[in-house]
mmCIF file of C-alpha atoms and ligand atoms in Angstrom:
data_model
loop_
_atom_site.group_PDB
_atom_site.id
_atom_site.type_symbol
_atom_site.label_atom_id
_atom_site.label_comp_id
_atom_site.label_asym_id
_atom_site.label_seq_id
_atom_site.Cartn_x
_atom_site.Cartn_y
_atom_site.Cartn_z
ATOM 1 C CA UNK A 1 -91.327 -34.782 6.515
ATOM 2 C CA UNK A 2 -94.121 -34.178 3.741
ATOM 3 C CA UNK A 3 -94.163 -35.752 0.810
ATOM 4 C CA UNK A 4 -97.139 -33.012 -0.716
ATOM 5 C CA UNK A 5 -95.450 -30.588 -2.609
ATOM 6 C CA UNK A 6 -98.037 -27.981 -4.023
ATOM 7 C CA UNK A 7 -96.052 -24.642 -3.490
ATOM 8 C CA UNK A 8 -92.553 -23.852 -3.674
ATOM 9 C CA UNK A 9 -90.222 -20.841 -3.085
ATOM 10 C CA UNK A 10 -87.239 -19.767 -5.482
ATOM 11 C CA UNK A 11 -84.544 -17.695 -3.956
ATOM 12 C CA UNK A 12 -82.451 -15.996 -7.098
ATOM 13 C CA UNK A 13 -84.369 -15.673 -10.233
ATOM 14 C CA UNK A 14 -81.021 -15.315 -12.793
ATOM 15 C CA UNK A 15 -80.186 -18.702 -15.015
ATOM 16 C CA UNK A 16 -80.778 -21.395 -12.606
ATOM 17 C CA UNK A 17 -83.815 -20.054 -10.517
ATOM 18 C CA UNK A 18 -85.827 -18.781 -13.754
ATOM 19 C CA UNK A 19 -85.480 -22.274 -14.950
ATOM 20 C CA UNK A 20 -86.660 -23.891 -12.057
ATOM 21 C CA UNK A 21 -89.475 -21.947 -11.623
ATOM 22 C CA UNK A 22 -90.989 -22.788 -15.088
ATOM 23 C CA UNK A 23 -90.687 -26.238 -14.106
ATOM 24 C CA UNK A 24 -92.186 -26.309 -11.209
ATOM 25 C CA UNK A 25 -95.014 -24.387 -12.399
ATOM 26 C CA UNK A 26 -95.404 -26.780 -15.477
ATOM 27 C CA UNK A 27 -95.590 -29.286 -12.437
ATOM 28 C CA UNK A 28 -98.787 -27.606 -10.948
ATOM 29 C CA UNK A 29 -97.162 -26.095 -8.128
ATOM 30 C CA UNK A 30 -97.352 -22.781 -7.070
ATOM 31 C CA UNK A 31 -94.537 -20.376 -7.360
ATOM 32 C CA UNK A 32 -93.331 -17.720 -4.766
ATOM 33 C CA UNK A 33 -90.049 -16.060 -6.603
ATOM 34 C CA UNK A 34 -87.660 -13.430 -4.379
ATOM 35 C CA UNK A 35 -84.845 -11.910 -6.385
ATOM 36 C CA UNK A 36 -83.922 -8.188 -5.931
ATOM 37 C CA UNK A 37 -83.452 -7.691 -9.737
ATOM 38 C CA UNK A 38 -85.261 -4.948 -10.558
ATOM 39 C CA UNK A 39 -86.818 -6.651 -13.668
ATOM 40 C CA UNK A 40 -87.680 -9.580 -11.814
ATOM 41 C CA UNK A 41 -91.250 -9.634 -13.691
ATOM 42 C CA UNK A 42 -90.197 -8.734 -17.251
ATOM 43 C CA UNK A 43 -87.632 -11.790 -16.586
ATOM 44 C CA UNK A 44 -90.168 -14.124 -15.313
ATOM 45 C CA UNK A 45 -92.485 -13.711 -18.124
ATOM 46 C CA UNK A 46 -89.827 -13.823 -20.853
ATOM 47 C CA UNK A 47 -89.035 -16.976 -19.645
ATOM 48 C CA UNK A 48 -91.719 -18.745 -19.120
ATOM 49 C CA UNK A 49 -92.651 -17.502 -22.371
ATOM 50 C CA UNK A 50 -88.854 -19.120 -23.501
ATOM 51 C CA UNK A 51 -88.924 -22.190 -22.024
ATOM 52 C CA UNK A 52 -93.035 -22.890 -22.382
ATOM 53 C CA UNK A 53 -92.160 -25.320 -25.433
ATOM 54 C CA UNK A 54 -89.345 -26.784 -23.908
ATOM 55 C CA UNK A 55 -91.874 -27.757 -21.341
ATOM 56 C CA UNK A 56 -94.402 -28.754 -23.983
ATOM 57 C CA UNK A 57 -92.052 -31.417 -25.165
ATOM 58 C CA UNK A 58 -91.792 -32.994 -21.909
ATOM 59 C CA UNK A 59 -95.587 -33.720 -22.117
ATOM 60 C CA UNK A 60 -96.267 -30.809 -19.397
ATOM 61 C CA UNK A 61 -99.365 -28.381 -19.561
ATOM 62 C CA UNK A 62 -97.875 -24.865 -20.129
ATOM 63 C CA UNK A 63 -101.589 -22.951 -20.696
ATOM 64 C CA UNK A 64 -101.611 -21.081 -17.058
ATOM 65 C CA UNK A 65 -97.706 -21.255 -16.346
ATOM 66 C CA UNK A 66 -98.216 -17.474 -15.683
ATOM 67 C CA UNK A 67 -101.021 -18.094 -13.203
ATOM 68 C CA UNK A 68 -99.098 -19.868 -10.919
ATOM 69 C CA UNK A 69 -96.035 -17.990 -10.333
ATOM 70 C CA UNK A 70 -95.676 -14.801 -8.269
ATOM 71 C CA UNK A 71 -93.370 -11.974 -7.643
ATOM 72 C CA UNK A 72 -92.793 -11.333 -3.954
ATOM 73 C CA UNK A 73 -91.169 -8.809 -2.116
ATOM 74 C CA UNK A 74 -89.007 -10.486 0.332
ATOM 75 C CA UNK A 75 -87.425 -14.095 1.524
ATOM 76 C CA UNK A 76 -89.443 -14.181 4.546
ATOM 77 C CA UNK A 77 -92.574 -13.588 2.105
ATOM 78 C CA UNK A 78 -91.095 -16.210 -0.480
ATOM 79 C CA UNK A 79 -90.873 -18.907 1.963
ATOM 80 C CA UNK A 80 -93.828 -18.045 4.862
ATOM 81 C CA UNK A 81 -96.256 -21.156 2.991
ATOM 82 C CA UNK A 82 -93.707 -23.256 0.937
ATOM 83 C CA UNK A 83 -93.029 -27.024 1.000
ATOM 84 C CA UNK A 84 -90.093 -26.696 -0.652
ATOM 85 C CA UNK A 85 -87.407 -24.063 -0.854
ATOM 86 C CA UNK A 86 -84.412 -23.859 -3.881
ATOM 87 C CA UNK A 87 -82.017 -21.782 -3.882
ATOM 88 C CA UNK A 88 -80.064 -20.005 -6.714
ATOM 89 C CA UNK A 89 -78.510 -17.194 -5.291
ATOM 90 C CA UNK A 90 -74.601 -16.110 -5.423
ATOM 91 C CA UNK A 91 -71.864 -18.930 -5.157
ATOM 92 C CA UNK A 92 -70.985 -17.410 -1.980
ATOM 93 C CA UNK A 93 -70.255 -18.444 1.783
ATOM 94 C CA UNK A 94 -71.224 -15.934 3.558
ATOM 95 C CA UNK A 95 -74.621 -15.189 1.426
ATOM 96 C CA UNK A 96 -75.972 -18.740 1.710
ATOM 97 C CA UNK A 97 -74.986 -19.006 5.544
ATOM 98 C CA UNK A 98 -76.859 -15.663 6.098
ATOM 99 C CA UNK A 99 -79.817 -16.831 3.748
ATOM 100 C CA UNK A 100 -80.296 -20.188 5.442
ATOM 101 C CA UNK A 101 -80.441 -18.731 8.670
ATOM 102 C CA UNK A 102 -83.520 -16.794 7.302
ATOM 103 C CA UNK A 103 -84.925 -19.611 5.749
ATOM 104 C CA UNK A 104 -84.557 -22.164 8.845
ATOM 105 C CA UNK A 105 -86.331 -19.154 10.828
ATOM 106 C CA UNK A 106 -88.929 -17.972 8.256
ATOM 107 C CA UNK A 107 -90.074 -21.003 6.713
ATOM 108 C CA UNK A 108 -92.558 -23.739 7.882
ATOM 109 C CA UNK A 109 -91.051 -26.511 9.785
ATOM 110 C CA UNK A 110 -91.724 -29.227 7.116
ATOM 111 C CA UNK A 111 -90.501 -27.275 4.267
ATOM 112 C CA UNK A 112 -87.160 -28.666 2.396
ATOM 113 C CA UNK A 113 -84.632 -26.263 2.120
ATOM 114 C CA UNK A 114 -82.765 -27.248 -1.399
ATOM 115 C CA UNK A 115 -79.415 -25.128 -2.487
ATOM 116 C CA UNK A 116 -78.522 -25.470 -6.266
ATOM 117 C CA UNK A 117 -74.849 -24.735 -5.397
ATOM 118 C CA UNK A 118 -72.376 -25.971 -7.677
ATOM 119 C CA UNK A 119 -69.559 -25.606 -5.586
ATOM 120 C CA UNK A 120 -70.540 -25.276 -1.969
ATOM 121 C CA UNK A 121 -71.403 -28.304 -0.181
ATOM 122 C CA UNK A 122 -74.321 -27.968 2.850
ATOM 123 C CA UNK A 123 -72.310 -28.504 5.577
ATOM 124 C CA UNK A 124 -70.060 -25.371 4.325
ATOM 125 C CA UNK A 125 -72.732 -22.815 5.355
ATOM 126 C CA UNK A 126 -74.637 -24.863 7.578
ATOM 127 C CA UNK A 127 -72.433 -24.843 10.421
ATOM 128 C CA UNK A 128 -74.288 -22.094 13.285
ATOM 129 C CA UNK A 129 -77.809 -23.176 12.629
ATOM 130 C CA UNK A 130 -79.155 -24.726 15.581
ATOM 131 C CA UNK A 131 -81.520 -27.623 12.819
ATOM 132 C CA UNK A 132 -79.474 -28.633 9.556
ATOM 133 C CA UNK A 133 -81.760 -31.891 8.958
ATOM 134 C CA UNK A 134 -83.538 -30.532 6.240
ATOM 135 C CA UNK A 135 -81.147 -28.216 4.815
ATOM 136 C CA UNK A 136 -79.618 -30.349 1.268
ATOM 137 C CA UNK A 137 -78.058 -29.509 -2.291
ATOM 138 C CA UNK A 138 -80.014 -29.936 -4.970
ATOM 139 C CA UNK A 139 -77.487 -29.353 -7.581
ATOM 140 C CA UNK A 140 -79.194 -29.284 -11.216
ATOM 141 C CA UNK A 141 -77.501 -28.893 -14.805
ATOM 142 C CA UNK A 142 -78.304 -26.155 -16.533
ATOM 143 C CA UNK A 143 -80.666 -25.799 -17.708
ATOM 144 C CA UNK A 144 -83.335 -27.671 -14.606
ATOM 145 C CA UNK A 145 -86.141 -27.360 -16.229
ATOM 146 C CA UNK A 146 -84.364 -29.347 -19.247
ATOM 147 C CA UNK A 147 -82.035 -31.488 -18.139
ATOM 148 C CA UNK A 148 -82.816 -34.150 -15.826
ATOM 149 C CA UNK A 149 -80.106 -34.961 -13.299
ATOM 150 C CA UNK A 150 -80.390 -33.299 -9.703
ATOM 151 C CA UNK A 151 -77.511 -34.205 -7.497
ATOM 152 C CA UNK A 152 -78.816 -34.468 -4.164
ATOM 153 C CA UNK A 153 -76.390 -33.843 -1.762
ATOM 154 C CA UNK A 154 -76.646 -34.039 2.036
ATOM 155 C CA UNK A 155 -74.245 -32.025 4.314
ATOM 156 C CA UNK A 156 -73.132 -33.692 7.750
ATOM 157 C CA UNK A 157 -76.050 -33.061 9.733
ATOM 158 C CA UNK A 158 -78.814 -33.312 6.911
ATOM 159 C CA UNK A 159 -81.698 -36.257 7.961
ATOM 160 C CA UNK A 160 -81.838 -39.042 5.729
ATOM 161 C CA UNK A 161 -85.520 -38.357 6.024
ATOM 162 C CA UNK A 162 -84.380 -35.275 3.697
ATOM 163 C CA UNK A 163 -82.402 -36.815 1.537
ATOM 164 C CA UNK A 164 -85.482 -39.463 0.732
ATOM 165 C CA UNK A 165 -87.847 -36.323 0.615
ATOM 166 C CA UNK A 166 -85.521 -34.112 -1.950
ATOM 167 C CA UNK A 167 -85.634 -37.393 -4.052
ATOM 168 C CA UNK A 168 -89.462 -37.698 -4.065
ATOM 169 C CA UNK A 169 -89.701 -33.884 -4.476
ATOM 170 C CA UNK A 170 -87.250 -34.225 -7.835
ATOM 171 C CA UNK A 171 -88.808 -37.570 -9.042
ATOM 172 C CA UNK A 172 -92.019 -35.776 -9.150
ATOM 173 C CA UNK A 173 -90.817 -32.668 -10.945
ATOM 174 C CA UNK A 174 -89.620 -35.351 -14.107
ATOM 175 C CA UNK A 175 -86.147 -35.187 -12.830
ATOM 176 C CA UNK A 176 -83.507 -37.687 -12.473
ATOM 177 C CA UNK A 177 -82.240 -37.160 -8.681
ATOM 178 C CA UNK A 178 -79.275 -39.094 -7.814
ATOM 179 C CA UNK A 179 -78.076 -39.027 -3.815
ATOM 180 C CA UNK A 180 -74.243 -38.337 -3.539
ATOM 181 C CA UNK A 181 -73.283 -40.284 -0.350
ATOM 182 C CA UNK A 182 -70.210 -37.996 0.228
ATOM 183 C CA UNK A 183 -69.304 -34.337 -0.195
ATOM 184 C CA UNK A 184 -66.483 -33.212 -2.837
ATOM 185 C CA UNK A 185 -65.922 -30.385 -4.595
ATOM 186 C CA UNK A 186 -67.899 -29.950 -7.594
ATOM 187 C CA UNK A 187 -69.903 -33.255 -6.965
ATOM 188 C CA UNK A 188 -70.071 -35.789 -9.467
ATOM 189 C CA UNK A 189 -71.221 -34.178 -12.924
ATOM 190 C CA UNK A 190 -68.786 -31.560 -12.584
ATOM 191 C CA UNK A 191 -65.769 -33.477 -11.764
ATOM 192 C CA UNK A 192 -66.756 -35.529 -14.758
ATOM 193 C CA UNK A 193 -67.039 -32.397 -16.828
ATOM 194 C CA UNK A 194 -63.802 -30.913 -15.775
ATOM 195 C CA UNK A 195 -61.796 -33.769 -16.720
ATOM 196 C CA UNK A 196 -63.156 -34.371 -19.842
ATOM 197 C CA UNK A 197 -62.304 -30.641 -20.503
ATOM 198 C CA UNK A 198 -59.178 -30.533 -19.438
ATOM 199 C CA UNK A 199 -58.135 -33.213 -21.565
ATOM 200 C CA UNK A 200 -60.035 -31.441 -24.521
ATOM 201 C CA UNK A 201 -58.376 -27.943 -23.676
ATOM 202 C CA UNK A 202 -54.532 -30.082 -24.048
ATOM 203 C CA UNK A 203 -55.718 -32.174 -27.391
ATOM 204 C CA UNK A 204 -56.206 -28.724 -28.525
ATOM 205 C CA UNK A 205 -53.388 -26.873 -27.206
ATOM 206 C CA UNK A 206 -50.820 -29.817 -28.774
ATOM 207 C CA UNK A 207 -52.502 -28.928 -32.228
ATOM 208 C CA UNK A 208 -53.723 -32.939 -32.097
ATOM 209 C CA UNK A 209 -57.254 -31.287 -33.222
ATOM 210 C CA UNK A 210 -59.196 -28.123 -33.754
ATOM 211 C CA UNK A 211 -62.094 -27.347 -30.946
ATOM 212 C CA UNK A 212 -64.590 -28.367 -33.740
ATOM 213 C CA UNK A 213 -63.222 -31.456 -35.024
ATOM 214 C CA UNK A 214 -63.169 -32.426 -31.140
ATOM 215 C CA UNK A 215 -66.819 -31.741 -30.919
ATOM 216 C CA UNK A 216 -67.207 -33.775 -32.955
ATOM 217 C CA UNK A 217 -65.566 -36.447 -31.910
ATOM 218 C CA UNK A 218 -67.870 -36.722 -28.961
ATOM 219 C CA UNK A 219 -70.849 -36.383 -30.226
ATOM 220 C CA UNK A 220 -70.343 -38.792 -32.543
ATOM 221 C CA UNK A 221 -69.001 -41.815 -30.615
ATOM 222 C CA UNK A 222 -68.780 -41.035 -26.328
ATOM 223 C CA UNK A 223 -71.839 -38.430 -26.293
ATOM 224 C CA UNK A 224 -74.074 -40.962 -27.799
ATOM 225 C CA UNK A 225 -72.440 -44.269 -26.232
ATOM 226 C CA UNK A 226 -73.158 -42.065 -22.418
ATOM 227 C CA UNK A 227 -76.603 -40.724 -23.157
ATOM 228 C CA UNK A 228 -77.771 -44.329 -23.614
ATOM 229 C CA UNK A 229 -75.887 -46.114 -20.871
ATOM 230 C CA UNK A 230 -73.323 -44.055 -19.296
ATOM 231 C CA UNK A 231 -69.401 -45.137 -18.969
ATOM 232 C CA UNK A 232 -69.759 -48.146 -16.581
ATOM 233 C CA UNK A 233 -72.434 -50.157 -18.682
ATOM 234 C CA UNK A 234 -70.837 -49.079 -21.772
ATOM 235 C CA UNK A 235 -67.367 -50.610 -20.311
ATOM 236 C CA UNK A 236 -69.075 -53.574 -19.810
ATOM 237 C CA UNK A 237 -70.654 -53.949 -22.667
ATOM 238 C CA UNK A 238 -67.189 -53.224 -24.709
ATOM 239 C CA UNK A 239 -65.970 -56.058 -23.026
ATOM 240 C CA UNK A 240 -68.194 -59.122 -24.695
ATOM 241 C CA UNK A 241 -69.458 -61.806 -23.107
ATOM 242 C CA UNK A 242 -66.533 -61.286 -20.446
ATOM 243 C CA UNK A 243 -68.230 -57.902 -19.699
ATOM 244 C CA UNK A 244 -66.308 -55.172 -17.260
ATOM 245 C CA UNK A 245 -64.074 -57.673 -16.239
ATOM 246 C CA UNK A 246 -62.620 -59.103 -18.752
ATOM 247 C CA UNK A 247 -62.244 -54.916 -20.597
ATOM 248 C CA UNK A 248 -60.465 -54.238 -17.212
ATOM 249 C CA UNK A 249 -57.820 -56.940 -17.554
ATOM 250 C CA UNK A 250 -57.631 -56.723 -21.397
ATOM 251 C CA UNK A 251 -57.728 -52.889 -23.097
ATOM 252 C CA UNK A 252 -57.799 -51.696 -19.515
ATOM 253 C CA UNK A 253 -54.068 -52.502 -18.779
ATOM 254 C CA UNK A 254 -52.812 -50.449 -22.077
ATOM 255 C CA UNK A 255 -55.712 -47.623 -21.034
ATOM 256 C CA UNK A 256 -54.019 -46.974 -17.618
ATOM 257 C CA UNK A 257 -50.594 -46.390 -19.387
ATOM 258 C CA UNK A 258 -52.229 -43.867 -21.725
ATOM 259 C CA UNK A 259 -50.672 -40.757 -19.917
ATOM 260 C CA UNK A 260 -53.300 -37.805 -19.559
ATOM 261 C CA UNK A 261 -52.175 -34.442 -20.541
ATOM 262 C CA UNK A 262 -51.689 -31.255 -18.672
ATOM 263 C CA UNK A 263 -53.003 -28.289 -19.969
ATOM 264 C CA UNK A 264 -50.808 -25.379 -20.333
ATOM 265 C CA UNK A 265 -52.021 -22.595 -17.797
ATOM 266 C CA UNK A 266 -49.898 -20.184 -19.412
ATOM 267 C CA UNK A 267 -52.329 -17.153 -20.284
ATOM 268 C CA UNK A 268 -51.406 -16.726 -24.441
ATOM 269 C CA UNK A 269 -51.577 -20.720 -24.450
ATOM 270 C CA UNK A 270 -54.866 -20.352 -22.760
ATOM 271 C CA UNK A 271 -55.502 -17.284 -24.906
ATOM 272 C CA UNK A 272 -55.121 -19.362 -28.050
ATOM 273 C CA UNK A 273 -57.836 -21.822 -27.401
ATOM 274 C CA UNK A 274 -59.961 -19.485 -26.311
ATOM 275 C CA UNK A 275 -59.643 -17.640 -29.995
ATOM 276 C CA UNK A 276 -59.924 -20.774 -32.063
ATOM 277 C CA UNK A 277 -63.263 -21.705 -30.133
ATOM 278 C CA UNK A 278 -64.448 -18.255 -31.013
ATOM 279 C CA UNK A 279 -63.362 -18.563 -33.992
ATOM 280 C CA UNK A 280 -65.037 -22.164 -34.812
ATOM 281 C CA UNK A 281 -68.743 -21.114 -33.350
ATOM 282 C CA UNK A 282 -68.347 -17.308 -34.988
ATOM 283 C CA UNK A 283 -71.115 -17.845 -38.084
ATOM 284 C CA UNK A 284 -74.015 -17.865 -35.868
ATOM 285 C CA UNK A 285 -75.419 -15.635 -33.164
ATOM 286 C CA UNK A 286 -75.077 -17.188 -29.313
ATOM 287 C CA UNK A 287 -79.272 -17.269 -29.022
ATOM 288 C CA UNK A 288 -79.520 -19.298 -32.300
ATOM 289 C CA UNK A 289 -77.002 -21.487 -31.380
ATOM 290 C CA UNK A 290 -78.396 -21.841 -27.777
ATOM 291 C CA UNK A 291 -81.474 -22.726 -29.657
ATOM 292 C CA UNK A 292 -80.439 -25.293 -31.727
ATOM 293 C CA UNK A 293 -78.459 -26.685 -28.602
ATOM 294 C CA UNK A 294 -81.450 -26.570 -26.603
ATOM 295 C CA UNK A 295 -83.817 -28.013 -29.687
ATOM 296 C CA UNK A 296 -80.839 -31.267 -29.885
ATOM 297 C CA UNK A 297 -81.056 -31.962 -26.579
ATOM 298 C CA UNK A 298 -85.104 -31.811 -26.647
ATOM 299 C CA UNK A 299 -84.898 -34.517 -29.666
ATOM 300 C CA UNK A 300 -82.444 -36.491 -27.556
ATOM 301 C CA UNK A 301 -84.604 -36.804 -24.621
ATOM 302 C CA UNK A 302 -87.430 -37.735 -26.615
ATOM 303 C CA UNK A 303 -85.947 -40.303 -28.733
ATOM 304 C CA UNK A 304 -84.560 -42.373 -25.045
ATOM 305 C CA UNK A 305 -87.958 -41.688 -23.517
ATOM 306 C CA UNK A 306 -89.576 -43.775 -26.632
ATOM 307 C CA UNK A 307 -86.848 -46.333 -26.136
ATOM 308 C CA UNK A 308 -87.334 -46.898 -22.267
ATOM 309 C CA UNK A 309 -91.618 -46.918 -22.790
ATOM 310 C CA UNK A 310 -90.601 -49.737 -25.991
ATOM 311 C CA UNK A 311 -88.141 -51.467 -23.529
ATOM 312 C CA UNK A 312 -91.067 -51.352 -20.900
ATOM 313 C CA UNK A 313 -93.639 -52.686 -23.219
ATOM 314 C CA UNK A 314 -91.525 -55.394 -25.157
HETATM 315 N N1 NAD B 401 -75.338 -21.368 -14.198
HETATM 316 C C1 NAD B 401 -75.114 -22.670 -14.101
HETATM 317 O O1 NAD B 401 -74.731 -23.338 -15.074
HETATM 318 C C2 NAD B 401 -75.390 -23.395 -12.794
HETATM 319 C C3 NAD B 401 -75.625 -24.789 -12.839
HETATM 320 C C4 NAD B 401 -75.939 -25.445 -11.656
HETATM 321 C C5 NAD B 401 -75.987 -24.751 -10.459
HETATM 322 N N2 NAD B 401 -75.731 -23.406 -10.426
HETATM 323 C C6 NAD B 401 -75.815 -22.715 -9.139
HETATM 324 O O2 NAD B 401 -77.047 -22.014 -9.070
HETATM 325 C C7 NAD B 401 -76.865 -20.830 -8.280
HETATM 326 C C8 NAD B 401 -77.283 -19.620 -9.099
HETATM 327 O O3 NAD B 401 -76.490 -19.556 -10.252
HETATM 328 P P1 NAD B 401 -76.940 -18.732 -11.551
HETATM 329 O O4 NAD B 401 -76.048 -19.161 -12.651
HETATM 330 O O5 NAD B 401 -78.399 -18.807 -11.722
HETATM 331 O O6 NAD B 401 -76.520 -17.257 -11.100
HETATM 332 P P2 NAD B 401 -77.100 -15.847 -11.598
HETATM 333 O O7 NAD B 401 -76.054 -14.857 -11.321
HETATM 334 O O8 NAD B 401 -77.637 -15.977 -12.991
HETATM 335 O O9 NAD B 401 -78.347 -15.614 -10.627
HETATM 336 C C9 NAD B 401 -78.201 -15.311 -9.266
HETATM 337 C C10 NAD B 401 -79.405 -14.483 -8.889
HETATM 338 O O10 NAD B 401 -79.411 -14.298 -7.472
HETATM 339 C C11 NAD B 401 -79.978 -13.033 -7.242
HETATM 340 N N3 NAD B 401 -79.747 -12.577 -5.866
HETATM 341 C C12 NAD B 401 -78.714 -11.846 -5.368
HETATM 342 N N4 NAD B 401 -78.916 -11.587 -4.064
HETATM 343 C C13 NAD B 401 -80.118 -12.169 -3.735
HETATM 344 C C14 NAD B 401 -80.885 -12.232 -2.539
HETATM 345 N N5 NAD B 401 -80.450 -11.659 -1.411
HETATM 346 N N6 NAD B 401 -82.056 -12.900 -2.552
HETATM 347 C C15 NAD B 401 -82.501 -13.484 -3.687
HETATM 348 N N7 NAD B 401 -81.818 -13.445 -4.849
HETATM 349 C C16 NAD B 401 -80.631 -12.801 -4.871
HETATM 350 C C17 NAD B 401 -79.353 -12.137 -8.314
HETATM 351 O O11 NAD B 401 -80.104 -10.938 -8.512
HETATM 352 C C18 NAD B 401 -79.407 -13.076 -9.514
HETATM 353 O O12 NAD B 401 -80.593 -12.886 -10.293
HETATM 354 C C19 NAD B 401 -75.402 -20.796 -7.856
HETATM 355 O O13 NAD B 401 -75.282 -21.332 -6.567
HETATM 356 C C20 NAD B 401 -74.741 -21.685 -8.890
HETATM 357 O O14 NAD B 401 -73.577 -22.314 -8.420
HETATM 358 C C21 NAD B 401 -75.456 -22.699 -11.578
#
């Protein structure tokens, strides 16, 4: 399979696929985009227009982001040249079985054909084509062209030769691609996320602490603590010289007793928090404080990017 990407298809221009095409274009590559939306090209140019010094940040060249993407009629038109497929259409079944089908028909025989499904692992719609060796998910965070985890995620019948590809493809996009061995529901990220929030959703629900005051709490202890090293190496560093080991036989034994909470699913319980988080974020409008969200998380990435090239040097 190649290893030259230089032009790309994205199938579904809404959150995910607009994202991805601005990086990928910041990347050089050209850009085939097939969405029905009728304002596909008003979207396209408001955000590459959006996300242009998001890219800047990153050290990419934004000047002819423009140039190199293109509105196209169809899949089969999308795809007919393209190295590399992603997908971002509905989280449904039946639409990805249908649209891999096309794709496995319509697009060059080297091309990788990436699905950004959150949900739906490969071998779930991959089950009547007659080749599913190159068919993977590439499951971002929103938003791709900011965040840099892909979880690469190979169905049953997906070629390791794929797998090795998708990671080349998202190493050389500035992502972080990291190859799930196994397929679960909602991968790794997500099932991380979910239980994190769940336990947030209770704290709030028992009154222990307001949906601010919570936000707080994380990030000013865990979010900073897991941006730098993540739960494992942080573990083992909170351990001492006895590292993982010794946490796991000390504080780990009165950890695992700690009892997780449920959260109520009872609608005016679930009603509640959903007023008092509304409530806490109310001040400001949602694009300002999607801005400032996106401007934090700009400043966080820079600041470990000067740490690792310092760590390099030193
Ligand atoms: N939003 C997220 O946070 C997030 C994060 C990671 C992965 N994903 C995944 O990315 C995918 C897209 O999610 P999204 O949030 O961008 O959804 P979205 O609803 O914003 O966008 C989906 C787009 O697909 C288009 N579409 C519909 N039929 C199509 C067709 N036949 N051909 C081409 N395009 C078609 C729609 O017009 C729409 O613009 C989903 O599989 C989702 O699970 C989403």
């Amino acid at each position: 399979m190649t290893q030259t990407f230089g032009t790309a298809a994205v199938i579904g221009a809404g959150t995910i696929g607009l994202s991805w095409t601005a990086l990928f274009a910041a990347h050089g590559l050209t850009v085939r985009v097939s969405d029905p939306r009728p304002d596909l090209g008003d979207a396209l140019v408001q955000a590459l227009d959006a996300f242009a010094p998001h890219l800047a940040a990153q050290g990419l060249d934004t000047t002819d982001l423009v140039d190199r993407v293109h509105v196209v009629s169809d899949v089969t038109e999308a795809v007919a040249d393209a190295d590399v497929v992603q997908e971002n259409g509905p989280e449904r079944i039946e639409f990805k079985k249908d649209l891999f089908a096309q794709l496995v028909r319509g697009a060059p025989a080297h091309a990788l054909l990436l699905s950004s499904s959150s949900a739906i692992p490969a071998t779930a719609f991959t089950g009547d084509l007659d080749d599913a060796s190159r068919v993977l998910i590439g499951h971002p965070f929103n938003p791709p062209h900011l965040m840099p985890l892909v979880e690469v995620v190979p169905g049953e019948r997906t070629s390791e030769d794929a797998v090795q590809s998708a990671v080349a493809f998202y190493a050389t996009m500035g992502r972080a691609p990291v190859v799930l061995r196994k397929e679960i529901p909602g991968f790794v990220g997500n099932r991380l996320q979910n239980a994190l929030s769940r336990e947030a959703v209770y704290l709030v629900q028992q009154g222990v602490v307001t949906p601010e005051d919570l936000d707080a709490v994380m990030k000013n202890s865990l979010g900073i603590r897991w941006a730098a090293v993540g739960p494992f190496l942080g573990s083992h560093l909170g351990g001492g010289p006895g590292g993982y080991r010794h946490l796991t036989e000390h504080i780990g034994v009165s950890m695992q007793q700690m009892q997780l909470g449920q959260p109520s699913s009872d609608p005016a319980v679930r009603e509640l928090v959903v007023e008092a988080v509304e409530k806490a974020y109310a001040a400001l409008p949602y694009e300002l404080l999607a801005e400032i969200a996106d401007r934090r998380e700009l400043a966080v990435l820079a600041a470990l990017k000067t740490a690792h090239r310092n760590e390099k040097e030193n």
